[in-house]
Amino acid sequence: MSKKKCKILIQGIFIIILIMTAVMIRHSNKPIKPEKRVTEQTTRLNETNKIKFEEFEQNDFTCTGLTYDKCDDSFWIADHGNNNNDQQLHPRLIEVNKDFTQTLNIIELDQIKDDEFDLQGIAYDICNDSLWMATGKFVIEINKTGKILSKISMGNYSKYKSNGIAVDKDNIWVLCYNKFLLKLNKYGDIEEKYKFNYKDQDHIYLINNNLYVTIGADYVGDNNFVFKYNLKSGIISCEYQLEDSHAIEGIVILDDTLYIANDGKFHHDIFNCSYINIYSLK
């Protein structure tokens, strides 16, 4: 073989390797469909109660987060604020009693929002009796009057958008809408980075070393799930498949009871309203 032909052959092989590498990288970055992780150990849950927002004296709104307040023994629900007649965002946090029958407090967030404010997940911080919010490019801590206590930039991870959020003493867990789960300290330093990339991953709730993650956006069917990520072992399992939760926007687990917030109003699911579904884990 001539030197010229040999050179062309080597160049061709090199191009093929580059193409194959690019395809492999693209495939590895593709989000995993949650239904592909369903096993015989996955429990299918039926709701025991459905609570519409009117039951706690609120008109239907676009909910984007749920958290439990241990001090007040209550729940906080995030209102993205885009269901208003003037087409402007008016985000709020709404506190309701544990039975979801009464509104206790409302924090208006107009005074702290800017053009990049995108209210998604919320988490209660028992250490400061405060609330943390995932807002896309930032995570923000406020007190119960709405005053900003901390504002942390997502930095290089801003493009992945902070979405789900949980607080564990001095640590903040942030689930990006794709690719990453981040562990930050309260100064904003990233202490751990985990690859976590499932299609339509959304909200998180932390119990000891287990992180529960809502995954799925099946607005008319039941391909909506709760995964469990054991942070010590690194094992990820599809724990629950949820019936009748078609637009999941928040998760809390208390005393063998699973609370799931659904934004059926904005996502036009089969119920076409926002609601809390309650499931027994016993």
PDB file of C-alpha atoms in Angstrom, residues 31-39 41-43 45 175 181 195-207 209-217 222-231 234-242 248 251 253 258 260 281:
ATOM      1  CA  PRO A  31     -32.203  11.041  29.852  1.00  0.00           C
ATOM      2  CA  ILE A  32     -33.396   7.602  30.950  1.00  0.00           C
ATOM      3  CA  LYS A  33     -37.130   6.943  30.624  1.00  0.00           C
ATOM      4  CA  PRO A  34     -38.383   6.110  34.127  1.00  0.00           C
ATOM      5  CA  GLU A  35     -40.726   3.342  32.962  1.00  0.00           C
ATOM      6  CA  LYS A  36     -37.663   1.379  31.877  1.00  0.00           C
ATOM      7  CA  ARG A  37     -36.664   1.076  35.546  1.00  0.00           C
ATOM      8  CA  VAL A  38     -39.921  -0.490  36.735  1.00  0.00           C
ATOM      9  CA  THR A  39     -39.323  -3.902  38.331  1.00  0.00           C
ATOM     10  CA  GLN A  41     -40.307  -4.662  43.406  1.00  0.00           C
ATOM     11  CA  THR A  42     -41.989  -1.435  42.237  1.00  0.00           C
ATOM     12  CA  THR A  43     -45.178  -0.852  44.255  1.00  0.00           C
ATOM     13  CA  LEU A  45     -49.983   2.970  44.785  1.00  0.00           C
ATOM     14  CA  LEU A 175     -31.918  18.374  41.701  1.00  0.00           C
ATOM     15  CA  LEU A 181     -27.950  16.205  41.584  1.00  0.00           C
ATOM     16  CA  LYS A 195     -24.926  12.220  37.731  1.00  0.00           C
ATOM     17  CA  PHE A 196     -28.701  11.873  37.799  1.00  0.00           C
ATOM     18  CA  ASN A 197     -30.446  12.043  34.472  1.00  0.00           C
ATOM     19  CA  TYR A 198     -33.990  10.726  34.153  1.00  0.00           C
ATOM     20  CA  LYS A 199     -36.616  12.075  31.792  1.00  0.00           C
ATOM     21  CA  ASP A 200     -38.866  14.578  33.591  1.00  0.00           C
ATOM     22  CA  GLN A 201     -37.100  14.345  36.968  1.00  0.00           C
ATOM     23  CA  ASP A 202     -38.544  17.001  39.211  1.00  0.00           C
ATOM     24  CA  HIS A 203     -38.887  17.152  43.015  1.00  0.00           C
ATOM     25  CA  ILE A 204     -37.046  15.599  45.955  1.00  0.00           C
ATOM     26  CA  TYR A 205     -37.601  14.744  49.609  1.00  0.00           C
ATOM     27  CA  LEU A 206     -34.836  13.574  51.962  1.00  0.00           C
ATOM     28  CA  ILE A 207     -35.253  11.020  54.754  1.00  0.00           C
ATOM     29  CA  ASN A 209     -29.764   8.830  53.617  1.00  0.00           C
ATOM     30  CA  ASN A 210     -32.576   8.183  51.169  1.00  0.00           C
ATOM     31  CA  LEU A 211     -33.514  10.788  48.607  1.00  0.00           C
ATOM     32  CA  TYR A 212     -36.987  10.314  47.122  1.00  0.00           C
ATOM     33  CA  VAL A 213     -37.351  11.747  43.624  1.00  0.00           C
ATOM     34  CA  THR A 214     -40.494  12.344  41.564  1.00  0.00           C
ATOM     35  CA  ILE A 215     -40.060  11.426  37.908  1.00  0.00           C
ATOM     36  CA  GLY A 216     -42.552  11.546  35.070  1.00  0.00           C
ATOM     37  CA  ALA A 217     -44.866  13.894  33.186  1.00  0.00           C
ATOM     38  CA  ASP A 222     -49.866   6.531  35.115  1.00  0.00           C
ATOM     39  CA  ASN A 223     -46.219   6.607  34.033  1.00  0.00           C
ATOM     40  CA  ASN A 224     -45.400   8.824  36.996  1.00  0.00           C
ATOM     41  CA  PHE A 225     -43.038   7.529  39.655  1.00  0.00           C
ATOM     42  CA  VAL A 226     -41.159   8.009  42.889  1.00  0.00           C
ATOM     43  CA  PHE A 227     -37.571   6.759  42.796  1.00  0.00           C
ATOM     44  CA  LYS A 228     -35.367   6.193  45.839  1.00  0.00           C
ATOM     45  CA  TYR A 229     -31.687   7.092  45.717  1.00  0.00           C
ATOM     46  CA  ASN A 230     -29.668   5.618  48.579  1.00  0.00           C
ATOM     47  CA  LEU A 231     -26.916   8.177  49.007  1.00  0.00           C
ATOM     48  CA  GLY A 234     -25.513   4.710  45.345  1.00  0.00           C
ATOM     49  CA  ILE A 235     -28.391   2.339  44.510  1.00  0.00           C
ATOM     50  CA  ILE A 236     -31.302   3.889  42.603  1.00  0.00           C
ATOM     51  CA  SER A 237     -34.628   2.033  42.606  1.00  0.00           C
ATOM     52  CA  CYS A 238     -38.072   2.713  41.214  1.00  0.00           C
ATOM     53  CA  GLU A 239     -40.042   2.482  44.462  1.00  0.00           C
ATOM     54  CA  TYR A 240     -43.562   3.581  43.542  1.00  0.00           C
ATOM     55  CA  GLN A 241     -45.755   4.007  40.503  1.00  0.00           C
ATOM     56  CA  LEU A 242     -48.475   6.524  41.295  1.00  0.00           C
ATOM     57  CA  ILE A 248     -46.497  15.993  39.945  1.00  0.00           C
ATOM     58  CA  ILE A 251     -43.453  15.418  47.437  1.00  0.00           C
ATOM     59  CA  ILE A 253     -43.337  11.710  53.207  1.00  0.00           C
ATOM     60  CA  LEU A 258     -46.968  10.073  50.922  1.00  0.00           C
ATOM     61  CA  ILE A 260     -48.003  14.443  46.211  1.00  0.00           C
ATOM     62  CA  LEU A 281     -47.212   3.479  52.460  1.00  0.00           C
TER      63      LEU A 281
END
